[in-house]
Structure formats: structure tokens, C-alpha cells
Amino acid sequence: MDIPAICDAEELSCDVLVIGGGTAGTMAALTAAERGARVLLLEKAHVRHSGALAMGMDGVNNAVVPGRAEPDDYVAEITRANDGIVDQSTVRQTATRGFAMVQRLESYGVKFEKDEHGEYAVRQVHRSGSYVLPMPEGKDVKKVLYRQLRRREMRERIRIENRVMPVRVLTSPDDGRAIGAAGFNTRTGAFVTVRSGAVILATGPCGRLGLPASGYLYGTYENPTNAGDGYAMAYHAGAALTGIECFQINPLIKDYNGPACAYVANPFGGYQVNRHGERFVDCDYWSGQMMSEFATELASDRGPVYLKLSHLPEESVASLESILHTTERPTRGTFHAGRGHDYRTHDVEMHISEIGLCGGHSASGVRVDDHARTTVPRLYAAGDLASVPHNYMIGAFVFGDLAGADAARYTAYEGELPQRQLAEAHELVYRPLRNPDGPPQPQVEYKLRRFVNDYVAPPKTGAKLSLAVAAFDRMTGEIAQMGATTAHELMRCAEVSFIRDCAEMAARSSLARTESRWGLYHERLDHPERDDAGWLHHLDLRKSASGTMEFTARPVEPYLVPVDGFTPAGGPERHLGEVGLVPVATAGPRRTPPAARTAAPLAPEEAAAAGPARATGPARATGPARAAGHSPRILELLALAEESPDLPALLPYLGDPDPAVRAAAVAALGETVPAGAGPALALRLADADRAVRAAAAGALRELVEVLPGGPDLAAGLRAALAVGDPAVRSAALEVLRALRLGDAELYAAALADAEVDVRIHAIRGLVSVDAATELAAAAGDPAREVRVAVAKGLAAIRDPAPAPLDPLLSDTDPLVRGAALGALASAGCPDGYARTAVAALDDTAWQVRAGAAAGLSAAVAEAAVPALAKALADADADVRKAAVLSLLAHRACAEARAALATAVGDPDADVRAYAARA
């Protein structure tokens, strides 16, 4: 398909834009319309059967029915379940408004179970509180809601656009308020823009975050179409998200992406047991703590874990089958039948779901107040997307209603939509079309979510989470390269970008909260204790002005309902900024390496010709195959190269005006190596094009063992030392040294070069001609790397002596001192130097101590062995290894052998192995 232009976008207008046609979205649209607003409801599928609710619902988990439960008890229950980190004002909205919502749904035609007297048949599932209200015909809930949306009076105010997927909320450049959205049609691919007075996000959880054990991308516990769209849109709109480190992890049927339905089975007498039939759950509420107990049991020799039903009478089993096989997952009966399982003879094996983000079943979502307002003006969030802990279906309806009522106050935005934001949304949607043969979405998404499982799923550690952040950063480029050819594939590609955003939020948030809380939901092995003194706080994240993810620790507000064991301390917010990563690139303690060197910049005229990428990055050789599409001359050259031409046949191509042809000719020269190739390559070191010069330098280095070192080549290499490109000068020095074409005067002159790498090559040249005096003169070089090379060079010349090392032994840089001390092993370590080395064994830098231990191998045993024996207790394994190696040089001494005998039990394998040689 063709990429539509932004100016051809279909523009829609409304007072209230509702994104997502599931549980919260339908209720928000109905309420806003009832309040007189013009409503636009966007759904990337079809409202009639979209959202988690479309799969059916077996019951209400949090019905606070008067006479059966009290709102304050429910608020306290949710506070305990969430380890005290709740905004009780939001939870109380569900507690106080939930029963009226049940009655409203009932007036629409939703059926709730009642007893023989017409009273709601509320069940007690947990050990305190009766909140579960079964829905025997819950499979029809979405059908009932859709019927309400299509009522004539609602159709006049609610416009439904199915198959339209928003990807970004648009915000006003003036005051940051939400003013609409940008997206596309998932069937036609048309670009769609919306201007509105307010925006309600109701896109559900991020259920497609972790990878199910089956490896099937869409075999998730939550509705797999919920890919974190709203989380990403809220984040990029500038809204605060909170609790993202508190994952959703659920018990489910083994090998089946559906819940074990304990909420339904428990009132009938079902319960969770281990393989011995023992009940094991101590926690009183379905929470992270309960999941922690569940995971522990599952991993023990008491596993597997089951939902026990086989002990129930026939009538109970039959009732369960009628509910579970028709409501929550209609395929459940087929699944059990395919395995030959019957509830009468088989209990249901349970397992643990993949991780996800969900406010309604956990606590991770967009931060909202008690009217569903986010921190962005006129932007609302409701349902599983909003961080109202354990809100479930009734809470989604309640907050959809609250959002619709509040948003109905606003009318459509009339200004110009922000072009930059539209362009960013357009790029996000359509970039896969520019790369139709790029990696397909399933492959990229599988890789992304496998990283989530490997590094983000609990139990968590700072190291694994840091690896996750690095992986997600790296995958940004891979996601940008995904390919698509249809509008449906564009939808899936956009979803992968949302999943990546959510994965990074989950990893960084988990890094930021340096404690363990919520049981399995946030178990940090490196911070195993709960820290109420420091962390009875919400952890908010948002996108900073510079585009980075920053964090704030927000104190829990004073409780409306006191809860034993939790006392919010209040106080100011703590701005945490960006979270720090744990060093993971090296094993063991990180040591400070030499400073990295950056590539020399191009000359201005080269930068202008090369373009932004080549102006700043390292040069790459351009071979014939790479450049074949640039010039027909290259095709001629390729044909010629097959015939092993002599140098005169290649010379016209080496002088071609097109640098791509010249680079290809250099590559051909390097492949065929005719007579005179060396001088011809040296001549190309002065080429005007950087890529040609790099190709010539690479060819010379590659051919250095086969090129004859004649005067023509020597002259060409010496001339190259005046070229402005430092990479050329380095290559010229290297080839001059390797072919023995340089002398002390030439190399000493190169010590004045401005480029560190060139000076290091000059040092190596001086070593090759044993120019000790010139080497010693470089001991004052301003670059540490050069001084280290000098120290090693003074040890590598013939007939080394310790005296030239004197200035380096007192150098201010520990790496230089360490190299100089190590050089004493070759240069000699007479009495005065031995005392210097012994004293250096107490240096704070491990590099210095290791160098000193190495240098003492050349000292007399009486001075060296006692100090080396003491060094075997050094905290650094590399120092101990150096001491063992030096003691091996003194093994004729009994004291050295005794010291080595003690090292055979060292915890470091290298130290043990070398000591054993004695």
C-alpha cells in the first residue's frame, strides 16, 4: 500500500474522544453522551466484540452490596492487598459507587446471580469480606453494552469508528492539555486525526508484555489485543504513570491461557492444593503475596499445584461446568476434553502466567485522581489502564462513568493541530511500509518479549534489569526496521512499539524501587526486605522535557480508613530523576579503564561532502561489491579483476573521478596484488576521499607480509605521514615499522603528532629500532596511553635498564606507575627499585599493586619473597595472580614455596592453578 500524506488525513471532531471500546470505554461514552457531549468512540477492532469483557465474565470480584459488605472494609482490604501503597480516595469510589453500577448494569440487561428471595447471591471467597457476585450468563455482557450504544438516543450523540487505532494523544503546545489524537484505519491504512475537547484513554492493560510459557505471542492471560497502547500514549503525552514496577502475575490453567477460576470454584467448595492435596496459601487476598506463596509451592517438591474439584458432588461439578465452559473461556471445555480430563476424575493443574501491567488486577497504570483525571489537563484514564489497585470490572465501569461525566464539560478544540506531533505519529504508523522486506512483526515481538521474560520477570535483580534496559534501547532500532505491506501489519508493528515502551517502563521502574514489595509482583533479590520507612511511596514516572524517563517518589496520602500495619508518613515528594543502571558489561568489580578515544573529525570540506553519518563515524572501506550500484565503471572493474590484471590495467580506475570507483579499484588491487601494488596503494593514502584512504590503509596492513619493501613504497609511506588524516599516518607508521623501512629519526619526529594513536605507533617504531634515548624522552607525553606505551617499550628494547623508568615510576597516573613497575621485571629490579616496588604493594590502585608484584620477580629473593607472600592476601585476584607468578620465579627459595603452598586454596581459579605449578 502507498503511504498517505499527512495533508490527506481524515479529520474528525468531537467534544469527548474515547479511545477503546471495552469495559471502561463503553461506559465513558454512554455517560458523556447522557451529559450532552458529542462523543467519538474509537476502537481498533469492533466495539461489539472488543476488549477483555467480550470473552465473557464469570462474576464480579468486588461487589460491595449493602448488608453484605461495608465500603470501609473493602478499602482496608485493598490497602492491605497492595501493601499500603494506595490512594484510598480512588479505591473508595469503587467501594461506594460499585453497587449503583451493578444496578445500572442490571437495568441494561446484565444478569447477576440472586438467591431464591431475589437477593444478590454474594459469595465469600477470601477469609474476610463477601465481595464476589457470580454472573451465570456473563458471556453476554458486551452484547448488552453494545445494544445500549446503538440505542437511537445514543447514536445521535455517539459516533463509533471501528477499525481506527490511535497511536498518539495530541496535546496543545500552549498549555499541554489533551486536544485530540492521531492514528490510522486498520483496514484501509488511511491516516486519521481527531480534535476534541477531552480525551479518555480506556485501552486496557498491557497483557502482551511477557511471553507465555507456550511461546505463542497471543496466548496471554489477559486479552492479547491489549498491547499497552494507552500506557505508551499517556507516557508520550506527558502524563504520570505509577506503580509500573508492580506487575500483574496470575495463576492460570497449565498450558491454557485462561484463569483457573478459583473465584467461581471456591464458593462451590474448590480450593488450591499441592500434589499431596494440602492447602498451602496463607495469604488472605489474591495478591502478590499470595502469588509468592503459590510460586514457592510450585517450585518445591510439593508441586505441581492444582485447583481441586474431584472431591465435589456431581451437582457442584455440573454447575461449575455450565459456568466455566460457557462464560470466562468458551474453549475451556474443549481444552480439557482434548486431554481426556474430567473434573470428576482430574483436578485442574495450575501454573503461573507471564507478567503484564494492569491497574485493575494489580496496581500498575496511569496515575488518576478520584474523577479519573490524569496529570495532563483534559486527559482521563479508566479501567485496567488506570492505577486504581484491584479495581476489576466494576471499578472499570465506575471510573469510565466518572471520566465520562467530568469530560463532558468540554467542547471540541478549534485551533490548529500540532504539526510536529502529527508528523511523529505519521512516522510511527507508516515507517514499516518503507521497509517491506524488513524483519516481520512476529519475529521482532518474540525477541522483545523473550528479553522481558529473561531480564524483567521476577525475581528481579538490578543487574538483570539493567541488561533489560540495554536490550530495549538496542531494540528501538530493530523495531524501526520492521517491515509491513498491509494496514493490519501496520497495526501489529505499532503494537510492538507500545510493548517496547511498556517493557522499558517496567524495567526502569523496577530498578528505581530499591526494596521488595507486593510479594512476587516486585521481588528484588538484591533488595529483599520491604522498606516502609523509605518506600511507603508511590513511584511515579513521566517523560521529561529532554525525552528521558524520570521518576518521583510520591508519599502515600493520609488514609481515609485506618489500616493496621501501615502509617503513611506524608512529607514532600522526592525527585529521583533518571534511574541509574547497575554496571553489567564486565564480570566482577568494575575497574577504571583508559579513557576511550574518539575518532578524529573530518576536515570541513570532507564533512560537507560525506554527509552527517560519515562525517562523525569511522570510515568504512568501500569494496567492489558494496559500490557496485554506483557506476557502470565498477562493473567493468569487476570483470577485469576476474582476469588478475597487471597494475597498468588498474591505474585508470585508481584515478577515476568517482571515489566509489577508486575505492573499488583499491579493493581489486588488494585482491590481485600485481607487481607495484605497494607503491600504488601508498599513493592512494593521499586520496581526497576518506573511504578510499581507509581502503588503501586497510589493504596495506593486510598485505604487509607479502609486499616487497622497496624504496618506492618507503617513499610513498613517508609522504603519507604528511596527510591530514590521522588514520593514514598511523597506518603508514605501522607499515614502515613492519617492513623495517623507518629509522629512529622518523619515529621520533612522529612523537610530535597531535593524535595519540599516531604517537603510540611512533613509540612502537622506536622500540623496533631500540632507540632507548628517544623513548625515554617521551616519558613526559601528556597522554597517559602514550606514557604507558613508553613504559612497556622501555622493557621491550634490547638491553633494557631500570633508570629510564624513573620518571614513570613516580607518575601521577596509576596506570602509568603500574606499567613502569611491571617493566622492572624485564629491565631489572635492583635494591632501590625493589624497595619502591615493595612500598607500591600498599598503593590504593590495584593496577599499581599488580605491577609492583610483577616487578619483584626480578628482585633478589630476600627483598621480594616476604612482600610477595603478604600480597597473596590482597583483595584483588589480579594482584594475587601477579604475586604467585613472581613467587614462581623465586621457587628455589623455601619461603617462596611455602607461600605458594598457601595459595593453592585461593578462591580464584587462576591463582590456584599457577600456585599448583610449584
PDB file of C-alpha atoms in Angstrom, residues 583-707:
ATOM      1  CA  PRO A 583      27.268  -1.982  35.765  1.00  0.00           C
ATOM      2  CA  VAL A 584      26.920  -5.246  33.852  1.00  0.00           C
ATOM      3  CA  ALA A 585      29.429  -5.025  30.999  1.00  0.00           C
ATOM      4  CA  THR A 586      32.242  -6.733  32.913  1.00  0.00           C
ATOM      5  CA  ALA A 587      32.474  -9.581  35.385  1.00  0.00           C
ATOM      6  CA  GLY A 588      33.387  -8.676  38.925  1.00  0.00           C
ATOM      7  CA  PRO A 589      34.140  -5.195  40.272  1.00  0.00           C
ATOM      8  CA  ARG A 590      34.461  -2.566  37.587  1.00  0.00           C
ATOM      9  CA  ARG A 591      37.915  -1.041  37.205  1.00  0.00           C
ATOM     10  CA  THR A 592      38.572   2.292  35.592  1.00  0.00           C
ATOM     11  CA  PRO A 593      39.878   1.637  32.066  1.00  0.00           C
ATOM     12  CA  PRO A 594      41.877   4.075  29.966  1.00  0.00           C
ATOM     13  CA  ALA A 595      39.733   6.831  28.542  1.00  0.00           C
ATOM     14  CA  ALA A 596      38.191   5.977  25.183  1.00  0.00           C
ATOM     15  CA  ARG A 597      39.460   7.870  22.201  1.00  0.00           C
ATOM     16  CA  THR A 598      37.088   9.432  19.745  1.00  0.00           C
ATOM     17  CA  ALA A 599      37.613   9.354  16.012  1.00  0.00           C
ATOM     18  CA  ALA A 600      39.233  12.434  14.565  1.00  0.00           C
ATOM     19  CA  PRO A 601      36.739  14.716  12.830  1.00  0.00           C
ATOM     20  CA  LEU A 602      36.765  15.206   9.111  1.00  0.00           C
ATOM     21  CA  ALA A 603      38.063  18.327   7.518  1.00  0.00           C
ATOM     22  CA  PRO A 604      35.205  20.782   6.804  1.00  0.00           C
ATOM     23  CA  GLU A 605      35.223  20.112   3.076  1.00  0.00           C
ATOM     24  CA  GLU A 606      35.185  16.362   3.678  1.00  0.00           C
ATOM     25  CA  ALA A 607      32.359  16.632   6.186  1.00  0.00           C
ATOM     26  CA  ALA A 608      30.266  18.604   3.717  1.00  0.00           C
ATOM     27  CA  ALA A 609      30.822  16.002   1.017  1.00  0.00           C
ATOM     28  CA  ALA A 610      30.459  12.952   3.220  1.00  0.00           C
ATOM     29  CA  GLY A 611      27.123  13.732   4.902  1.00  0.00           C
ATOM     30  CA  PRO A 612      26.200  13.531   8.590  1.00  0.00           C
ATOM     31  CA  ALA A 613      26.766   9.811   9.165  1.00  0.00           C
ATOM     32  CA  ARG A 614      30.241   9.602   7.647  1.00  0.00           C
ATOM     33  CA  ALA A 615      31.276  12.983   8.983  1.00  0.00           C
ATOM     34  CA  THR A 616      31.114  11.699  12.544  1.00  0.00           C
ATOM     35  CA  GLY A 617      31.593   7.947  12.298  1.00  0.00           C
ATOM     36  CA  PRO A 618      34.593   5.802  11.461  1.00  0.00           C
ATOM     37  CA  ALA A 619      35.442   5.289   7.836  1.00  0.00           C
ATOM     38  CA  ARG A 620      34.492   2.036   6.162  1.00  0.00           C
ATOM     39  CA  ALA A 621      36.269   0.541   3.205  1.00  0.00           C
ATOM     40  CA  THR A 622      34.167   0.577   0.094  1.00  0.00           C
ATOM     41  CA  GLY A 623      34.766  -2.631  -1.824  1.00  0.00           C
ATOM     42  CA  PRO A 624      33.576  -3.576  -5.296  1.00  0.00           C
ATOM     43  CA  ALA A 625      30.528  -5.444  -4.070  1.00  0.00           C
ATOM     44  CA  ARG A 626      29.437  -2.540  -1.847  1.00  0.00           C
ATOM     45  CA  ALA A 627      29.797   0.090  -4.548  1.00  0.00           C
ATOM     46  CA  ALA A 628      28.503  -1.936  -7.489  1.00  0.00           C
ATOM     47  CA  GLY A 629      25.336   0.062  -7.852  1.00  0.00           C
ATOM     48  CA  HIS A 630      27.062   3.452  -8.129  1.00  0.00           C
ATOM     49  CA  SER A 631      28.783   3.388 -11.530  1.00  0.00           C
ATOM     50  CA  PRO A 632      28.908   1.198 -14.661  1.00  0.00           C
ATOM     51  CA  ARG A 633      32.695   1.565 -14.429  1.00  0.00           C
ATOM     52  CA  ILE A 634      32.590  -0.678 -11.403  1.00  0.00           C
ATOM     53  CA  LEU A 635      31.018  -3.460 -13.467  1.00  0.00           C
ATOM     54  CA  GLU A 636      33.917  -3.167 -15.899  1.00  0.00           C
ATOM     55  CA  LEU A 637      36.352  -3.283 -13.000  1.00  0.00           C
ATOM     56  CA  LEU A 638      34.743  -6.376 -11.517  1.00  0.00           C
ATOM     57  CA  ALA A 639      35.024  -8.171 -14.841  1.00  0.00           C
ATOM     58  CA  LEU A 640      38.626  -7.046 -15.176  1.00  0.00           C
ATOM     59  CA  ALA A 641      39.540  -8.175 -11.653  1.00  0.00           C
ATOM     60  CA  GLU A 642      38.478 -11.719 -12.550  1.00  0.00           C
ATOM     61  CA  GLU A 643      41.365 -11.824 -15.033  1.00  0.00           C
ATOM     62  CA  SER A 644      44.102 -10.851 -12.495  1.00  0.00           C
ATOM     63  CA  PRO A 645      45.136  -7.701 -14.358  1.00  0.00           C
ATOM     64  CA  ASP A 646      48.516  -6.034 -14.070  1.00  0.00           C
ATOM     65  CA  LEU A 647      48.899  -2.623 -12.459  1.00  0.00           C
ATOM     66  CA  PRO A 648      48.698  -0.574 -15.716  1.00  0.00           C
ATOM     67  CA  ALA A 649      45.238  -2.069 -16.402  1.00  0.00           C
ATOM     68  CA  LEU A 650      44.033  -0.912 -12.977  1.00  0.00           C
ATOM     69  CA  LEU A 651      45.589   2.549 -12.987  1.00  0.00           C
ATOM     70  CA  PRO A 652      42.708   4.225 -14.912  1.00  0.00           C
ATOM     71  CA  TYR A 653      40.281   3.067 -12.253  1.00  0.00           C
ATOM     72  CA  LEU A 654      42.584   4.168  -9.434  1.00  0.00           C
ATOM     73  CA  GLY A 655      42.431   7.663 -10.901  1.00  0.00           C
ATOM     74  CA  ASP A 656      38.711   7.668 -11.739  1.00  0.00           C
ATOM     75  CA  PRO A 657      36.803  10.847 -10.754  1.00  0.00           C
ATOM     76  CA  ASP A 658      34.230   8.769  -8.867  1.00  0.00           C
ATOM     77  CA  PRO A 659      35.558   7.903  -5.383  1.00  0.00           C
ATOM     78  CA  ALA A 660      33.412   4.768  -5.357  1.00  0.00           C
ATOM     79  CA  VAL A 661      35.266   3.530  -8.439  1.00  0.00           C
ATOM     80  CA  ARG A 662      38.629   4.382  -6.884  1.00  0.00           C
ATOM     81  CA  ALA A 663      37.711   2.548  -3.697  1.00  0.00           C
ATOM     82  CA  ALA A 664      36.633  -0.460  -5.726  1.00  0.00           C
ATOM     83  CA  ALA A 665      39.931  -0.338  -7.614  1.00  0.00           C
ATOM     84  CA  VAL A 666      41.850  -0.292  -4.335  1.00  0.00           C
ATOM     85  CA  ALA A 667      39.909  -3.353  -3.226  1.00  0.00           C
ATOM     86  CA  ALA A 668      40.690  -5.072  -6.532  1.00  0.00           C
ATOM     87  CA  LEU A 669      44.358  -4.157  -6.126  1.00  0.00           C
ATOM     88  CA  GLY A 670      44.365  -5.717  -2.696  1.00  0.00           C
ATOM     89  CA  GLU A 671      42.792  -8.884  -4.043  1.00  0.00           C
ATOM     90  CA  THR A 672      45.034  -9.356  -7.078  1.00  0.00           C
ATOM     91  CA  VAL A 673      48.347  -7.825  -5.766  1.00  0.00           C
ATOM     92  CA  PRO A 674      50.089  -7.223  -9.076  1.00  0.00           C
ATOM     93  CA  ALA A 675      53.677  -6.026  -9.225  1.00  0.00           C
ATOM     94  CA  GLY A 676      53.911  -2.453  -7.980  1.00  0.00           C
ATOM     95  CA  ALA A 677      50.781  -2.804  -5.787  1.00  0.00           C
ATOM     96  CA  GLY A 678      52.553  -1.463  -2.682  1.00  0.00           C
ATOM     97  CA  PRO A 679      53.573   1.936  -4.071  1.00  0.00           C
ATOM     98  CA  ALA A 680      50.194   2.283  -5.818  1.00  0.00           C
ATOM     99  CA  LEU A 681      48.388   1.684  -2.548  1.00  0.00           C
ATOM    100  CA  ALA A 682      50.684   4.107  -0.731  1.00  0.00           C
ATOM    101  CA  LEU A 683      49.790   6.735  -3.312  1.00  0.00           C
ATOM    102  CA  ARG A 684      46.091   6.245  -2.534  1.00  0.00           C
ATOM    103  CA  LEU A 685      46.798   7.095   1.137  1.00  0.00           C
ATOM    104  CA  ALA A 686      46.712  10.697  -0.010  1.00  0.00           C
ATOM    105  CA  ASP A 687      43.404  10.337  -1.882  1.00  0.00           C
ATOM    106  CA  ALA A 688      40.891  13.159  -1.443  1.00  0.00           C
ATOM    107  CA  ASP A 689      38.182  10.733  -0.303  1.00  0.00           C
ATOM    108  CA  ARG A 690      38.332   9.376   3.215  1.00  0.00           C
ATOM    109  CA  ALA A 691      36.808   6.000   2.291  1.00  0.00           C
ATOM    110  CA  VAL A 692      39.430   5.484  -0.426  1.00  0.00           C
ATOM    111  CA  ARG A 693      42.199   6.339   2.034  1.00  0.00           C
ATOM    112  CA  ALA A 694      40.748   3.902   4.557  1.00  0.00           C
ATOM    113  CA  ALA A 695      40.580   1.167   1.932  1.00  0.00           C
ATOM    114  CA  ALA A 696      44.203   1.749   0.958  1.00  0.00           C
ATOM    115  CA  ALA A 697      45.346   1.714   4.583  1.00  0.00           C
ATOM    116  CA  GLY A 698      43.456  -1.487   5.202  1.00  0.00           C
ATOM    117  CA  ALA A 699      44.941  -3.148   2.130  1.00  0.00           C
ATOM    118  CA  LEU A 700      48.482  -2.175   3.113  1.00  0.00           C
ATOM    119  CA  ARG A 701      48.042  -3.568   6.607  1.00  0.00           C
ATOM    120  CA  GLU A 702      46.570  -6.754   5.170  1.00  0.00           C
ATOM    121  CA  LEU A 703      49.391  -7.221   2.621  1.00  0.00           C
ATOM    122  CA  VAL A 704      52.311  -6.131   4.799  1.00  0.00           C
ATOM    123  CA  GLU A 705      53.732  -9.638   4.939  1.00  0.00           C
ATOM    124  CA  VAL A 706      53.797 -10.055   1.151  1.00  0.00           C
ATOM    125  CA  LEU A 707      54.720  -6.600  -0.114  1.00  0.00           C
TER     126      LEU A 707
END
